[in-house]
Amino acid sequence: MRLLGTTSHDSLSVSHPESMYDCDYSGLLGVVLGNEAHGLDPEAPVDGWVTIEHAGRSESLNVAMAGTVFAMHVAHQRSGQP
């Protein structure tokens, strides 16, 4: 199982985060969401980082909203629909 850490924080100092639009979500997958204020610790023991892009002036998404957006995107990709 791959474990992905998610972030919508522009300033997160992790190496090579991948856009949620470019990530492959096949196979067994675990997802870790950080809190709204600080996100996940950059040292979190995850296999990779996925960014959840958003528009607007906010620094981050509410964690419930981020989880919803991410889960819907994964489900859409796994369905095979464009």
mmCIF file with all atom_site columns, C-alpha atoms in Angstrom:
data_model
loop_
_atom_site.group_PDB
_atom_site.id
_atom_site.type_symbol
_atom_site.label_atom_id
_atom_site.label_alt_id
_atom_site.label_comp_id
_atom_site.label_asym_id
_atom_site.label_entity_id
_atom_site.label_seq_id
_atom_site.pdbx_PDB_ins_code
_atom_site.Cartn_x
_atom_site.Cartn_y
_atom_site.Cartn_z
_atom_site.occupancy
_atom_site.B_iso_or_equiv
_atom_site.pdbx_formal_charge
_atom_site.auth_seq_id
_atom_site.auth_comp_id
_atom_site.auth_asym_id
_atom_site.auth_atom_id
_atom_site.pdbx_PDB_model_num
ATOM 1  C CA . MET A 1 1  ? 0.000   0.000  0.000   1.00 0.00 ? 1  MET A CA 1
ATOM 2  C CA . ARG A 1 2  ? 1.198   3.495  -0.842  1.00 0.00 ? 2  ARG A CA 1
ATOM 3  C CA . LEU A 1 3  ? 0.661   6.213  1.739   1.00 0.00 ? 3  LEU A CA 1
ATOM 4  C CA . LEU A 1 4  ? 0.169   9.728  0.372   1.00 0.00 ? 4  LEU A CA 1
ATOM 5  C CA . GLY A 1 5  ? 0.316   12.947 2.346   1.00 0.00 ? 5  GLY A CA 1
ATOM 6  C CA . THR A 1 6  ? -1.830  15.780 1.047   1.00 0.00 ? 6  THR A CA 1
ATOM 7  C CA . THR A 1 7  ? -1.301  19.493 1.214   1.00 0.00 ? 7  THR A CA 1
ATOM 8  C CA . SER A 1 8  ? -2.877  22.652 -0.085  1.00 0.00 ? 8  SER A CA 1
ATOM 9  C CA . HIS A 1 9  ? -0.244  24.808 1.597   1.00 0.00 ? 9  HIS A CA 1
ATOM 10 C CA . ASP A 1 10 ? 1.910   26.645 -0.933  1.00 0.00 ? 10 ASP A CA 1
ATOM 11 C CA . SER A 1 11 ? 4.755   27.020 1.532   1.00 0.00 ? 11 SER A CA 1
ATOM 12 C CA . LEU A 1 12 ? 5.075   23.370 2.535   1.00 0.00 ? 12 LEU A CA 1
ATOM 13 C CA . SER A 1 13 ? 8.720   22.403 2.240   1.00 0.00 ? 13 SER A CA 1
ATOM 14 C CA . VAL A 1 14 ? 8.481   18.866 0.899   1.00 0.00 ? 14 VAL A CA 1
ATOM 15 C CA . SER A 1 15 ? 10.480  17.629 -2.026  1.00 0.00 ? 15 SER A CA 1
ATOM 16 C CA . HIS A 1 16 ? 8.658   17.213 -5.320  1.00 0.00 ? 16 HIS A CA 1
ATOM 17 C CA . PRO A 1 17 ? 4.966   17.256 -4.402  1.00 0.00 ? 17 PRO A CA 1
ATOM 18 C CA . GLU A 1 18 ? 2.824   15.966 -7.265  1.00 0.00 ? 18 GLU A CA 1
ATOM 19 C CA . SER A 1 19 ? -0.345  17.674 -8.448  1.00 0.00 ? 19 SER A CA 1
ATOM 20 C CA . MET A 1 20 ? -3.478  15.725 -7.573  1.00 0.00 ? 20 MET A CA 1
ATOM 21 C CA . TYR A 1 21 ? -4.318  15.926 -11.288 1.00 0.00 ? 21 TYR A CA 1
ATOM 22 C CA . ASP A 1 22 ? -1.112  14.099 -12.299 1.00 0.00 ? 22 ASP A CA 1
ATOM 23 C CA . CYS A 1 23 ? -0.950  11.405 -9.613  1.00 0.00 ? 23 CYS A CA 1
ATOM 24 C CA . ASP A 1 24 ? -1.709  7.723  -10.282 1.00 0.00 ? 24 ASP A CA 1
ATOM 25 C CA . TYR A 1 25 ? -4.218  6.415  -7.728  1.00 0.00 ? 25 TYR A CA 1
ATOM 26 C CA . SER A 1 26 ? -4.280  2.774  -8.785  1.00 0.00 ? 26 SER A CA 1
ATOM 27 C CA . GLY A 1 27 ? -3.732  -0.009 -6.276  1.00 0.00 ? 27 GLY A CA 1
ATOM 28 C CA . LEU A 1 28 ? -4.060  0.113  -2.515  1.00 0.00 ? 28 LEU A CA 1
ATOM 29 C CA . LEU A 1 29 ? -3.849  3.658  -1.275  1.00 0.00 ? 29 LEU A CA 1
ATOM 30 C CA . GLY A 1 30 ? -3.834  5.368  2.098   1.00 0.00 ? 30 GLY A CA 1
ATOM 31 C CA . VAL A 1 31 ? -4.220  9.120  2.431   1.00 0.00 ? 31 VAL A CA 1
ATOM 32 C CA . VAL A 1 32 ? -3.164  11.360 5.317   1.00 0.00 ? 32 VAL A CA 1
ATOM 33 C CA . LEU A 1 33 ? -4.735  14.813 5.635   1.00 0.00 ? 33 LEU A CA 1
ATOM 34 C CA . GLY A 1 34 ? -3.227  17.508 7.824   1.00 0.00 ? 34 GLY A CA 1
ATOM 35 C CA . ASN A 1 35 ? -5.040  20.180 9.780   1.00 0.00 ? 35 ASN A CA 1
ATOM 36 C CA . GLU A 1 36 ? -6.133  23.477 8.251   1.00 0.00 ? 36 GLU A CA 1
ATOM 37 C CA . ALA A 1 37 ? -3.624  25.690 10.025  1.00 0.00 ? 37 ALA A CA 1
ATOM 38 C CA . HIS A 1 38 ? -0.370  23.817 9.493   1.00 0.00 ? 38 HIS A CA 1
ATOM 39 C CA . GLY A 1 39 ? -0.961  20.770 7.317   1.00 0.00 ? 39 GLY A CA 1
ATOM 40 C CA . LEU A 1 40 ? 1.206   17.707 7.815   1.00 0.00 ? 40 LEU A CA 1
ATOM 41 C CA . ASP A 1 41 ? 4.698   17.763 9.214   1.00 0.00 ? 41 ASP A CA 1
ATOM 42 C CA . PRO A 1 42 ? 7.122   17.689 6.247   1.00 0.00 ? 42 PRO A CA 1
ATOM 43 C CA . GLU A 1 43 ? 8.819   14.760 8.009   1.00 0.00 ? 43 GLU A CA 1
ATOM 44 C CA . ALA A 1 44 ? 5.614   12.650 8.043   1.00 0.00 ? 44 ALA A CA 1
ATOM 45 C CA . PRO A 1 45 ? 6.379   9.028  7.074   1.00 0.00 ? 45 PRO A CA 1
ATOM 46 C CA . VAL A 1 46 ? 4.532   9.037  3.739   1.00 0.00 ? 46 VAL A CA 1
ATOM 47 C CA . ASP A 1 47 ? 5.572   7.565  0.396   1.00 0.00 ? 47 ASP A CA 1
ATOM 48 C CA . GLY A 1 48 ? 4.746   10.714 -1.548  1.00 0.00 ? 48 GLY A CA 1
ATOM 49 C CA . TRP A 1 49 ? 3.090   14.124 -1.432  1.00 0.00 ? 49 TRP A CA 1
ATOM 50 C CA . VAL A 1 50 ? 0.080   15.300 -3.402  1.00 0.00 ? 50 VAL A CA 1
ATOM 51 C CA . THR A 1 51 ? -0.909  18.940 -3.666  1.00 0.00 ? 51 THR A CA 1
ATOM 52 C CA . ILE A 1 52 ? -4.555  19.940 -3.654  1.00 0.00 ? 52 ILE A CA 1
ATOM 53 C CA . GLU A 1 53 ? -4.585  23.120 -5.688  1.00 0.00 ? 53 GLU A CA 1
ATOM 54 C CA . HIS A 1 54 ? -7.216  25.734 -5.039  1.00 0.00 ? 54 HIS A CA 1
ATOM 55 C CA . ALA A 1 55 ? -7.989  29.230 -6.198  1.00 0.00 ? 55 ALA A CA 1
ATOM 56 C CA . GLY A 1 56 ? -8.591  32.264 -4.068  1.00 0.00 ? 56 GLY A CA 1
ATOM 57 C CA . ARG A 1 57 ? -6.904  34.095 -1.247  1.00 0.00 ? 57 ARG A CA 1
ATOM 58 C CA . SER A 1 58 ? -7.073  31.375 1.397   1.00 0.00 ? 58 SER A CA 1
ATOM 59 C CA . GLU A 1 59 ? -3.854  29.674 2.469   1.00 0.00 ? 59 GLU A CA 1
ATOM 60 C CA . SER A 1 60 ? -5.455  26.255 2.761   1.00 0.00 ? 60 SER A CA 1
ATOM 61 C CA . LEU A 1 61 ? -8.686  24.335 2.456   1.00 0.00 ? 61 LEU A CA 1
ATOM 62 C CA . ASN A 1 62 ? -10.781 23.173 5.384   1.00 0.00 ? 62 ASN A CA 1
ATOM 63 C CA . VAL A 1 63 ? -9.650  19.587 6.043   1.00 0.00 ? 63 VAL A CA 1
ATOM 64 C CA . ALA A 1 64 ? -13.160 18.202 5.453   1.00 0.00 ? 64 ALA A CA 1
ATOM 65 C CA . MET A 1 65 ? -13.379 20.033 2.122   1.00 0.00 ? 65 MET A CA 1
ATOM 66 C CA . ALA A 1 66 ? -9.873  18.918 1.124   1.00 0.00 ? 66 ALA A CA 1
ATOM 67 C CA . GLY A 1 67 ? -10.773 15.305 1.917   1.00 0.00 ? 67 GLY A CA 1
ATOM 68 C CA . THR A 1 68 ? -13.980 15.554 -0.094  1.00 0.00 ? 68 THR A CA 1
ATOM 69 C CA . VAL A 1 69 ? -12.275 17.103 -3.121  1.00 0.00 ? 69 VAL A CA 1
ATOM 70 C CA . PHE A 1 70 ? -9.474  14.547 -2.997  1.00 0.00 ? 70 PHE A CA 1
ATOM 71 C CA . ALA A 1 71 ? -11.783 11.522 -2.562  1.00 0.00 ? 71 ALA A CA 1
ATOM 72 C CA . MET A 1 72 ? -13.984 12.639 -5.454  1.00 0.00 ? 72 MET A CA 1
ATOM 73 C CA . HIS A 1 73 ? -10.936 13.110 -7.673  1.00 0.00 ? 73 HIS A CA 1
ATOM 74 C CA . VAL A 1 74 ? -9.593  9.632  -6.825  1.00 0.00 ? 74 VAL A CA 1
ATOM 75 C CA . ALA A 1 75 ? -13.026 8.055  -7.444  1.00 0.00 ? 75 ALA A CA 1
ATOM 76 C CA . HIS A 1 76 ? -13.316 9.870  -10.766 1.00 0.00 ? 76 HIS A CA 1
ATOM 77 C CA . GLN A 1 77 ? -9.860  8.728  -11.903 1.00 0.00 ? 77 GLN A CA 1
ATOM 78 C CA . ARG A 1 78 ? -10.537 5.134  -10.861 1.00 0.00 ? 78 ARG A CA 1
ATOM 79 C CA . SER A 1 79 ? -13.839 5.112  -12.768 1.00 0.00 ? 79 SER A CA 1
ATOM 80 C CA . GLY A 1 80 ? -11.902 5.570  -16.018 1.00 0.00 ? 80 GLY A CA 1
ATOM 81 C CA . GLN A 1 81 ? -14.061 8.470  -17.154 1.00 0.00 ? 81 GLN A CA 1
ATOM 82 C CA . PRO A 1 82 ? -12.316 11.477 -18.718 1.00 0.00 ? 82 PRO A CA 1
#
